[in-house]
Short mmCIF file of C-alpha atoms in Angstrom, two decimals:
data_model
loop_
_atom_site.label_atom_id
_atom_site.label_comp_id
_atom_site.label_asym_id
_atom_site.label_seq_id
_atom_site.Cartn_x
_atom_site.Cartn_y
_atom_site.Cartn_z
CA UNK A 1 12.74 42.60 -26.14
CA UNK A 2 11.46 42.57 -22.66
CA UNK A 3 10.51 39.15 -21.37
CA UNK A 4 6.83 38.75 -20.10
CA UNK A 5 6.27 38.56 -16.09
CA UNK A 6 4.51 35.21 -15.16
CA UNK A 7 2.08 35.42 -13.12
CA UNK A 8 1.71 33.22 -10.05
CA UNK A 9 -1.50 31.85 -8.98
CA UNK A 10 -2.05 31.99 -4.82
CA UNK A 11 -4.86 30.08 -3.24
CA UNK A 12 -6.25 30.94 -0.04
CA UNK A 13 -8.62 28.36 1.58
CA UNK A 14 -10.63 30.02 3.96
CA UNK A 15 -11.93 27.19 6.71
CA UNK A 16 -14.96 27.30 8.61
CA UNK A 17 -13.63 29.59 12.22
CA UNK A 18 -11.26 31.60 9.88
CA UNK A 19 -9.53 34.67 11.28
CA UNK A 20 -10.59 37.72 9.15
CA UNK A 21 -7.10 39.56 9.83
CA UNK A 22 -5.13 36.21 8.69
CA UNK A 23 -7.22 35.45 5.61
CA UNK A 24 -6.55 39.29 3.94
CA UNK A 25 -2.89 38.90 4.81
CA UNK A 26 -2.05 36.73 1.16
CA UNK A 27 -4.33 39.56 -0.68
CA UNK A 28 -3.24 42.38 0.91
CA UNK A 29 0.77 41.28 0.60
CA UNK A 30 0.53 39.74 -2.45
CA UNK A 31 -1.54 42.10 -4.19
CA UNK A 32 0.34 44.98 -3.75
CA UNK A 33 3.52 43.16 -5.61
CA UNK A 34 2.89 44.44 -9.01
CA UNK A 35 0.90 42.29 -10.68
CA UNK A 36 3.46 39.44 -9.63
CA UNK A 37 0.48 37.07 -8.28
CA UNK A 38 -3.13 36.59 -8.46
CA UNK A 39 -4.95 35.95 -5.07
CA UNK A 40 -7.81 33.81 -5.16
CA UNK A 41 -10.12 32.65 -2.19
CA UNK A 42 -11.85 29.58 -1.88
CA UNK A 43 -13.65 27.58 0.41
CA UNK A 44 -14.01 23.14 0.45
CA UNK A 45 -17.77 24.05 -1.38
CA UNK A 46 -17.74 27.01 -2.69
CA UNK A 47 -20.09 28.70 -0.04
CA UNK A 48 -19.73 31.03 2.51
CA UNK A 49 -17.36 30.22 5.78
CA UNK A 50 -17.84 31.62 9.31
CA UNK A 51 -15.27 33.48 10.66
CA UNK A 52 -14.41 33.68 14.19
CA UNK A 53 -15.98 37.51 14.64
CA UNK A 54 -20.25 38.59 13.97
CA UNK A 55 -19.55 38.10 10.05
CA UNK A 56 -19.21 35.46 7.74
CA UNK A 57 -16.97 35.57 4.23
CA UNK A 58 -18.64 34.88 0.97
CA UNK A 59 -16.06 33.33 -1.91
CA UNK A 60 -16.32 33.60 -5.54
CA UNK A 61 -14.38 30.16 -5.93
CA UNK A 62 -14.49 26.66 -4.87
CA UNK A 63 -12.14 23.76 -3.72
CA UNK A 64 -10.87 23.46 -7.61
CA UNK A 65 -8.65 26.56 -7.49
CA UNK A 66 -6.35 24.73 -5.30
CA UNK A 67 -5.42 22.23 -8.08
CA UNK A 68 -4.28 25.00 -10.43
CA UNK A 69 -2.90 27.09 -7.77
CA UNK A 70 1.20 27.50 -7.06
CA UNK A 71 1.27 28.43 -3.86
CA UNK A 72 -1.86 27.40 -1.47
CA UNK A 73 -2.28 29.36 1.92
CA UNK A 74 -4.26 28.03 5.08
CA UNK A 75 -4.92 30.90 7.69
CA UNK A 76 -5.60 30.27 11.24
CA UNK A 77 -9.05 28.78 12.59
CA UNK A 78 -10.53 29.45 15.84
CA UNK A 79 -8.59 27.16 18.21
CA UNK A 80 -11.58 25.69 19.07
CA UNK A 81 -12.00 24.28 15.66
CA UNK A 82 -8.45 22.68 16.03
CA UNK A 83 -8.76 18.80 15.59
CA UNK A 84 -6.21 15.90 14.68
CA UNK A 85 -8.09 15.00 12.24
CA UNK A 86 -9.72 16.82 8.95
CA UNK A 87 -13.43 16.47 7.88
CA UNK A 88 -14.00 14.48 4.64
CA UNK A 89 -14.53 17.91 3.06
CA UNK A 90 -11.43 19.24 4.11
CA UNK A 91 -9.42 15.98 2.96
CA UNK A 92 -10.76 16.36 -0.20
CA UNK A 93 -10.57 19.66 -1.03
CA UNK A 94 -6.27 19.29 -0.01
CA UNK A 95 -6.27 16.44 -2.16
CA UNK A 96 -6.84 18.54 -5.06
CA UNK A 97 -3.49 20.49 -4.68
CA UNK A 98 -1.07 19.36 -6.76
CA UNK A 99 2.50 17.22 -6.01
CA UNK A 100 5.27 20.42 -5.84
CA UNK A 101 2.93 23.02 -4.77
CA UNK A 102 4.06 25.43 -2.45
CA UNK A 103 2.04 25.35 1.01
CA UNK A 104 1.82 28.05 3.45
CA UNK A 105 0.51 27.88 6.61
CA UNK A 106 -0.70 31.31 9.04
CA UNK A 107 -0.73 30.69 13.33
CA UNK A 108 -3.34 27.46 13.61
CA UNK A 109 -3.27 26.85 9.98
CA UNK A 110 -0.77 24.43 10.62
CA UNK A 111 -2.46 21.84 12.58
CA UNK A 112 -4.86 21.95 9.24
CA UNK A 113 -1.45 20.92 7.55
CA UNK A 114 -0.53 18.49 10.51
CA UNK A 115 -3.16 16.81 10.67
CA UNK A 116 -3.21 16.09 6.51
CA UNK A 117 0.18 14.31 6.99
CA UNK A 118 1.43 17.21 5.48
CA UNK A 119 4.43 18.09 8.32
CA UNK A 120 5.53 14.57 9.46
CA UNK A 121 9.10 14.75 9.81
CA UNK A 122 9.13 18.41 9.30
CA UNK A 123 10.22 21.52 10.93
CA UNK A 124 7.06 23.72 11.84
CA UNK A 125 5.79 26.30 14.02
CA UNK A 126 2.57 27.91 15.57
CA UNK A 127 1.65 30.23 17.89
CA UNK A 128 3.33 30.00 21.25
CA UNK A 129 0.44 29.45 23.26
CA UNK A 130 -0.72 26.42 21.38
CA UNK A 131 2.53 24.80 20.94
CA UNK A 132 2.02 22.29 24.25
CA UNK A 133 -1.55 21.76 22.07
CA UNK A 134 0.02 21.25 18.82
CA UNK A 135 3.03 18.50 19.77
CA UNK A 136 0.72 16.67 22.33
CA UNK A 137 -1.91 15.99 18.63
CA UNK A 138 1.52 15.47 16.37
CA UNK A 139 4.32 14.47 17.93
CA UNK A 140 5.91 13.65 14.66
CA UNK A 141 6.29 16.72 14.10
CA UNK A 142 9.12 19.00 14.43
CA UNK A 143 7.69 22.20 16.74
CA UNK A 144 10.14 24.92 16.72
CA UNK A 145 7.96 27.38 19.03
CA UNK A 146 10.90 30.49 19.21
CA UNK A 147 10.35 31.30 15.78
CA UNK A 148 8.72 33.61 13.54
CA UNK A 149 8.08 31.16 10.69
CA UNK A 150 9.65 28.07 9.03
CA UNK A 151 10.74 27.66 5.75
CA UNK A 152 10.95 24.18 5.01
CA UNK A 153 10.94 24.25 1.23
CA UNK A 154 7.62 23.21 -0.29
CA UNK A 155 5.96 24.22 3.00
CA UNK A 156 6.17 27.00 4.98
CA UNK A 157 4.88 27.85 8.28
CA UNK A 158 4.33 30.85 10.33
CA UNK A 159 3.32 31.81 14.09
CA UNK A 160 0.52 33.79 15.38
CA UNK A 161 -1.41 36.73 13.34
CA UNK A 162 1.22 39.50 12.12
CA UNK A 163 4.05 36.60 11.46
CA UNK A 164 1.22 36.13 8.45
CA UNK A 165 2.76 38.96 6.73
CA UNK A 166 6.71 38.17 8.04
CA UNK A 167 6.21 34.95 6.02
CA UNK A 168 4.52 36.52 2.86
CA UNK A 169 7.02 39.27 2.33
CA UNK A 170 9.65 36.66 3.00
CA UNK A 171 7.89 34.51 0.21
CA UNK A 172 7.88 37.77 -1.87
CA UNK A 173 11.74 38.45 -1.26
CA UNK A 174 12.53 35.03 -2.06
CA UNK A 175 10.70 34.74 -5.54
CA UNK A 176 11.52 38.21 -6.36
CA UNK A 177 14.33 39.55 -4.53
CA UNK A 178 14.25 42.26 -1.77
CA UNK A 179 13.58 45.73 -3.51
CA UNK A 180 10.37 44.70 -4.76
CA UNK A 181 9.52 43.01 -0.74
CA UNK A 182 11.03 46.36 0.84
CA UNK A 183 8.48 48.07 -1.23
CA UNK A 184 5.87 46.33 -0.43
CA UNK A 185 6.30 46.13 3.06
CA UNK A 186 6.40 50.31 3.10
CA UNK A 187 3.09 49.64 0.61
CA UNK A 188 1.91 48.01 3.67
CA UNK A 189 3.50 50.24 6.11
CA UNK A 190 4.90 47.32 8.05
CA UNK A 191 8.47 46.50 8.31
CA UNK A 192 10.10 44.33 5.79
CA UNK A 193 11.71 42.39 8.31
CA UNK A 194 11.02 41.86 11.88
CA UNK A 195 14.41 40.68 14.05
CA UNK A 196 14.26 37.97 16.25
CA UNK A 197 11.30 34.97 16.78
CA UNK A 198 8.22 34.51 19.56
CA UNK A 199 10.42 34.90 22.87
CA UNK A 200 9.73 38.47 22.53
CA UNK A 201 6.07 38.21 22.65
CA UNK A 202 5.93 35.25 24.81
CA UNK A 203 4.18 37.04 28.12
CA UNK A 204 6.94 37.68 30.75
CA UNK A 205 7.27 39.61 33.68
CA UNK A 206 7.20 43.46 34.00
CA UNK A 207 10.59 44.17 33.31
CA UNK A 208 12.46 46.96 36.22
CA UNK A 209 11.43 50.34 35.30
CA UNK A 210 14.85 51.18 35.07
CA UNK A 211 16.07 48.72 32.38
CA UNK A 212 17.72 49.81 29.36
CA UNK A 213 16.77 48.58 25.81
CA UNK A 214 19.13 47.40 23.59
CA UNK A 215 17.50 49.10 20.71
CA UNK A 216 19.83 52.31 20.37
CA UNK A 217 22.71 49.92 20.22
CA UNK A 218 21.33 47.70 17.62
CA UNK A 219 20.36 50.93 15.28
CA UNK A 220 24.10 52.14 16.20
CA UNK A 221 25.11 48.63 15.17
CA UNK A 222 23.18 48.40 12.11
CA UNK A 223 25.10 51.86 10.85
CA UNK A 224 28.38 49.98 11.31
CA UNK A 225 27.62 46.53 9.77
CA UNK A 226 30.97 46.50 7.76
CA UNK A 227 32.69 46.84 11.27
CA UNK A 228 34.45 43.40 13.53
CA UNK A 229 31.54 44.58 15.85
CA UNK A 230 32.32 42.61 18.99
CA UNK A 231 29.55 41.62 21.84
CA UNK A 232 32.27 43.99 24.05
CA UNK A 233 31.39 46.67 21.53
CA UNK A 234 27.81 46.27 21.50
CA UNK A 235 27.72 45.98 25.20
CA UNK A 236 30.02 49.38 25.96
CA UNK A 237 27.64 51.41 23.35
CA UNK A 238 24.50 49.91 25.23
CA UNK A 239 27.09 50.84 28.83
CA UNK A 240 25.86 47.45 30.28
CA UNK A 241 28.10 44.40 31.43
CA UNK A 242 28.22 41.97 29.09
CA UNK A 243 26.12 39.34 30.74
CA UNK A 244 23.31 42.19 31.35
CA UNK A 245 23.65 42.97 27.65
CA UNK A 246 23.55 39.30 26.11
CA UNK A 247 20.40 38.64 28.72
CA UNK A 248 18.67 41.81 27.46
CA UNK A 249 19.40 41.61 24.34
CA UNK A 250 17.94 37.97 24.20
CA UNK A 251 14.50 39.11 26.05
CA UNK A 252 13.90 41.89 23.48
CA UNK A 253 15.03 40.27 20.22
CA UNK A 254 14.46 36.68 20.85
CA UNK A 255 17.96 35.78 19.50
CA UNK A 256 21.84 36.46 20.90
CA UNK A 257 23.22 39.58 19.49
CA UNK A 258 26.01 37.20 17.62
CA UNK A 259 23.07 35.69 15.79
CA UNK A 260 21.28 38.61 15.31
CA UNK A 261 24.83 40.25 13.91
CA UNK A 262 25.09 37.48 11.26
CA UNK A 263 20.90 38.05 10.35
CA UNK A 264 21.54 41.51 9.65
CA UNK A 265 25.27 40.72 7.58
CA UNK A 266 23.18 38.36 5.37
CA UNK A 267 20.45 40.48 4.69
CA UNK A 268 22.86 43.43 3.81
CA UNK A 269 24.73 41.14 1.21
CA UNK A 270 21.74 40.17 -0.25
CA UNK A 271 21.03 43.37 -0.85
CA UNK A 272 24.25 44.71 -2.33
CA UNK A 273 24.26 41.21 -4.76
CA UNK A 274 20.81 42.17 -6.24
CA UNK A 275 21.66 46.31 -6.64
CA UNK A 276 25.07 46.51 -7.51
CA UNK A 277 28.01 44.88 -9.34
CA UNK A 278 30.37 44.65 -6.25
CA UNK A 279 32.44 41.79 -6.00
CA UNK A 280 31.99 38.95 -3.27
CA UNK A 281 34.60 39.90 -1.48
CA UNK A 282 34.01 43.38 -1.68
CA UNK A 283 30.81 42.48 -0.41
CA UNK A 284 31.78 40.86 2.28
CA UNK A 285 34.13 43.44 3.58
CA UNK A 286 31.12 45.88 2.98
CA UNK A 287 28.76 43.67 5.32
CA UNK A 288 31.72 43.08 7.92
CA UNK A 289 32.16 39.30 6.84
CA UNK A 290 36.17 38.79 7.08
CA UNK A 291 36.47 37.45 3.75
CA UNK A 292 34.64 35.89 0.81
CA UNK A 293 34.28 32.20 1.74
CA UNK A 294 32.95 33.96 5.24
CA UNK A 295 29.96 35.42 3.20
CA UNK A 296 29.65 32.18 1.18
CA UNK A 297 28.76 30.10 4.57
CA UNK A 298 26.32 32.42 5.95
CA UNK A 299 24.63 32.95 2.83
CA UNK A 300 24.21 28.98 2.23
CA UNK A 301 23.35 28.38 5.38
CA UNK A 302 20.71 30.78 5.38
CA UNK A 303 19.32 30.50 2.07
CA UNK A 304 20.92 27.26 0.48
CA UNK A 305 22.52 28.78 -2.45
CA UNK A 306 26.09 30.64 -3.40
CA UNK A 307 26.22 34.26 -3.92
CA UNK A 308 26.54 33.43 -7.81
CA UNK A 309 23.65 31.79 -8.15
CA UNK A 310 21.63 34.13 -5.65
CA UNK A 311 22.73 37.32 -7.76
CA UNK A 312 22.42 35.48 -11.63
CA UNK A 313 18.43 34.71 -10.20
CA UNK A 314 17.71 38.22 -8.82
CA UNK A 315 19.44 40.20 -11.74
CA UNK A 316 17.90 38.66 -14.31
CA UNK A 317 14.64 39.40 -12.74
CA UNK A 318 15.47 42.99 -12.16
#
């Protein structure tokens, strides 16, 4: 007997100065995961919000979906409607949510969390360009401005615009393992992951017409994952020295190729423990981890769990 598919409950509260691209990010990922969630937008009274373009957004729900909601998403607000502290409407309508529920936040989103009391203590990020903003109001808080988003269990937060969707799909791929996000991402025509964090959109100089990217070597890389790929390697392929390489490399992918090396190992063996019945070490010698216990540190360091428990939560749901 096949078991019934909950369905999880996501609440979007749209602010007054809401982004329109930001707020259809939860409806447009979400919605395309199979009948996995239902997306639900709301405002703090139930009436229409202005969003920061000629148009404003009616809702067919008020504040009270956010107390029956599982996940709640904030997307960004106009900058200029960035305070340290929330309106009485705003308080109240967070209030509502309930102790445990997952909170997401999209670019400026998060100084709506901030400023709740929400992130003291925390890890968190924002858009580059409002980071100086964003510590300068909460200082408490722990700004990591070189990433794409921050998973900090019960809350998550993500950078500027399109790092909306990064977060989503990651959501997705955590709840319900990385087939379904890969599909949805290709859905959505957007990649299913995006490598590296903000230093790569951070504006920089224009870089010598003559510079090489490092993005033939990390596809030729990527085809030889279960290889001891060395940065002497990846640096002969991309025929650069290897302090021209590392430097590049960093510029473009926001990361050092080591880094980036063990990002794309973990995401392989995540992979290969949802679709097949491979072993752990077999695994790991397939992802280029040297042994077993190798793949068992990454993948707890990245993810917090063992590759048992990882593969017993996204079998059973396949």
């Amino acid at each position: 007997m096949s078991r019934v598919k909950r369905v999880e409950r996501v609440a979007v509260l749209a602010l007054d100065g809401v982004y329109p691209f930001e707020l259809g990010i939860p409806s447009r990922i979400f919605g395309a995961a199979d009948g996995r969630y239902e997306v639900l937008t709301c405002t703090v009274d139930g009436r229409p919000v202005r969003c920061n373009a000629d148009f404003s957004v009616t809702v067919e729900h008020g504040p009270e979906v956010l107390g029956t909601a599982d996940t709640v998403v904030i997307p960004a607000i106009d900058p200029a409607a960035v305070t340290a502290e929330l309106s009485a409407e705003v308080t109240a309508a967070l209030a509502l949510i309930r102790p445990g529920t997952r909170i997401v936040s999209i670019c400026t989103g998060a100084f709506v969390l901030a400023a709740a009391g929400l992130l003291q203590g925390r890890r968190a990020t924002t858009h580059w360009q409002l980071a100086d903003d964003f510590r300068r109001l909460f200082p408490e808080v722990l700004l990591d401005a070189d990433v794409l988003f921050v998973d900090d269990g019960t809350i998550l937060t993500s950078a500027g615009a399109a790092s909306g969707v990064d977060v989503c799909l990651h959501i997705l791929r955590n709840d319900h393992g990385s087939e379904l996000a890969n599909k949805v991402a290709r859905r959505c025509v957007v990649p299913p992951w995006r490598d590296g964090g903000q230093a790569q959109y951070i504006e920089q100089p224009v870089p010598d017409a003559a510079a090489t990217s490092t993005a033939a070597t990390r596809g030729w890389a990527l085809a030889r994952l279960g290889d001891p790929l060395t940065l002497a390697d990846l640096a002969g392929h991309a025929r650069m020295s290897l302090r021209t390489f590392a430097r590049r490399f960093n510029d473009e992918v926001g990361m050092s190729p080591g880094r980036w090396l063990i990002q794309q190992r973990v995401a392989r063996a995540r992979h290969l423990l949802e679709s097949s019945d491979l072993s752990v070490d077999q695994i790991a010698g397939e992802v280029g981890f040297a042994t077993g216990t190798s793949l068992r540190q990454h993948l707890h360091a990245a993810i917090g769990v063992s590759p048992g428990a990882y593969r017993r939560t996204f079998q059973a749901a396949r």
